[in-house]
Amino acid sequence: MKPYKHVPLEFKRMRPPKRLRASREFVDRMAARRSVRFISSEPVAFELIENAIRCVSLAPSGANQQPWTFIVVKDAESKRKGREAAEAEAHKRYEDQIPGDWLEALPALGTD
């Protein structure tokens, strides 16, 4: 096992007006976020995928171990099968674990 190497935080404090502006911009970006339930057939440059994975892999995790695996799927048939498997798991979760009031909110969103 590698010895732990502490990396100190390099933090630059913003002045209050800039800090407030940055927080408002962040709130606006988060408010514009949407879940995507449809897969595009438009090709994507592989570097964009790599950069997205790099960003996600920087998220903190227990003991900083990042125990996840990423799979890049290119062919349409595999994408379809993956979506069907994910939806089947979601349906099981909704049936077994999701509270009734949450289930009642779903039809208005177009998800059943």
GROMACS .gro file of C-alpha atoms in nm:
model
  112
    1MET     CA    1   0.000   0.000   0.000
    2LYS     CA    2   0.124   0.350  -0.086
    3PRO     CA    3   0.188   0.577   0.210
    4TYR     CA    4  -0.063   0.858   0.247
    5LYS     CA    5   0.061   1.190   0.112
    6HIS     CA    6  -0.128   1.491   0.240
    7VAL     CA    7  -0.193   1.756  -0.023
    8PRO     CA    8  -0.263   2.090   0.143
    9LEU     CA    9  -0.557   2.295   0.023
   10GLU     CA   10  -0.456   2.601  -0.174
   11PHE     CA   11  -0.746   2.835  -0.112
   12LYS     CA   12  -0.781   3.189  -0.240
   13ARG     CA   13  -1.053   3.378  -0.057
   14MET     CA   14  -1.264   3.600  -0.283
   15ARG     CA   15  -1.368   3.947  -0.182
   16PRO     CA   16  -1.734   3.962  -0.066
   17PRO     CA   17  -1.887   4.113  -0.384
   18LYS     CA   18  -1.711   3.858  -0.609
   19ARG     CA   19  -1.799   3.576  -0.369
   20LEU     CA   20  -2.168   3.672  -0.380
   21ARG     CA   21  -2.164   3.696  -0.760
   22ALA     CA   22  -1.992   3.357  -0.790
   23SER     CA   23  -2.247   3.195  -0.557
   24ARG     CA   24  -2.537   3.339  -0.757
   25GLU     CA   25  -2.385   3.214  -1.083
   26PHE     CA   26  -2.342   2.870  -0.928
   27VAL     CA   27  -2.705   2.864  -0.810
   28ASP     CA   28  -2.817   2.960  -1.162
   29ARG     CA   29  -2.610   2.679  -1.315
   30MET     CA   30  -2.745   2.424  -1.068
   31ALA     CA   31  -3.103   2.542  -1.125
   32ALA     CA   32  -3.057   2.484  -1.500
   33ARG     CA   33  -2.941   2.124  -1.447
   34ARG     CA   34  -3.171   1.856  -1.579
   35SER     CA   35  -3.185   1.479  -1.568
   36VAL     CA   36  -3.159   1.327  -1.913
   37ARG     CA   37  -3.362   1.017  -1.986
   38PHE     CA   38  -3.310   0.999  -2.360
   39ILE     CA   39  -2.983   0.903  -2.524
   40SER     CA   40  -2.872   1.106  -2.824
   41SER     CA   41  -2.739   0.939  -3.136
   42GLU     CA   42  -2.514   1.241  -3.198
   43PRO     CA   43  -2.145   1.145  -3.188
   44VAL     CA   44  -1.932   1.298  -2.910
   45ALA     CA   45  -1.558   1.362  -2.923
   46PHE     CA   46  -1.391   1.103  -2.700
   47GLU     CA   47  -1.188   1.374  -2.526
   48LEU     CA   48  -1.514   1.524  -2.395
   49ILE     CA   49  -1.602   1.186  -2.244
   50GLU     CA   50  -1.254   1.154  -2.092
   51ASN     CA   51  -1.279   1.502  -1.941
   52ALA     CA   52  -1.622   1.427  -1.793
   53ILE     CA   53  -1.485   1.107  -1.636
   54ARG     CA   54  -1.183   1.298  -1.501
   55CYS     CA   55  -1.415   1.550  -1.334
   56VAL     CA   56  -1.639   1.282  -1.182
   57SER     CA   57  -1.343   1.078  -1.062
   58LEU     CA   58  -1.222   1.378  -0.859
   59ALA     CA   59  -1.528   1.363  -0.632
   60PRO     CA   60  -1.438   1.274  -0.274
   61SER     CA   61  -1.509   0.926  -0.145
   62GLY     CA   62  -1.452   0.722   0.169
   63ALA     CA   63  -1.080   0.706   0.249
   64ASN     CA   64  -1.029   0.883  -0.087
   65GLN     CA   65  -1.042   0.544  -0.263
   66GLN     CA   66  -1.277   0.639  -0.552
   67PRO     CA   67  -1.413   0.282  -0.581
   68TRP     CA   68  -1.610   0.334  -0.901
   69THR     CA   69  -1.584   0.200  -1.252
   70PHE     CA   70  -1.680   0.387  -1.567
   71ILE     CA   71  -1.791   0.223  -1.890
   72VAL     CA   72  -1.811   0.410  -2.219
   73VAL     CA   73  -2.075   0.262  -2.448
   74LYS     CA   74  -2.076   0.350  -2.817
   75ASP     CA   75  -2.309   0.111  -2.998
   76ALA     CA   76  -2.684   0.172  -2.997
   77GLU     CA   77  -2.783  -0.183  -2.902
   78SER     CA   78  -2.567  -0.180  -2.589
   79LYS     CA   79  -2.706   0.162  -2.497
   80ARG     CA   80  -3.061   0.028  -2.533
   81LYS     CA   81  -2.987  -0.276  -2.318
   82GLY     CA   82  -2.818  -0.059  -2.055
   83ARG     CA   83  -3.113   0.175  -2.038
   84GLU     CA   84  -3.357  -0.117  -2.007
   85ALA     CA   85  -3.150  -0.266  -1.723
   86ALA     CA   86  -3.131   0.070  -1.544
   87GLU     CA   87  -3.506   0.122  -1.580
   88ALA     CA   88  -3.577  -0.228  -1.445
   89GLU     CA   89  -3.365  -0.153  -1.138
   90ALA     CA   90  -3.542   0.180  -1.091
   91HIS     CA   91  -3.884   0.013  -1.109
   92LYS     CA   92  -3.777  -0.237  -0.841
   93ARG     CA   93  -3.663   0.048  -0.620
   94TYR     CA   94  -3.988   0.239  -0.670
   95GLU     CA   95  -4.189  -0.069  -0.577
   96ASP     CA   96  -3.988  -0.153  -0.265
   97GLN     CA   97  -3.834   0.162  -0.120
   98ILE     CA   98  -3.986   0.489  -0.239
   99PRO     CA   99  -4.246   0.659  -0.014
  100GLY     CA  100  -4.601   0.706  -0.141
  101ASP     CA  101  -4.589   1.087  -0.160
  102TRP     CA  102  -4.286   1.066  -0.388
  103LEU     CA  103  -4.463   0.814  -0.611
  104GLU     CA  104  -4.763   1.047  -0.633
  105ALA     CA  105  -4.537   1.325  -0.767
  106LEU     CA  106  -4.404   1.115  -1.057
  107PRO     CA  107  -4.700   1.114  -1.302
  108ALA     CA  108  -4.686   1.493  -1.345
  109LEU     CA  109  -4.323   1.453  -1.454
  110GLY     CA  110  -4.412   1.200  -1.720
  111THR     CA  111  -4.242   0.914  -1.537
  112ASP     CA  112  -4.447   0.621  -1.420
   0.00000   0.00000   0.00000
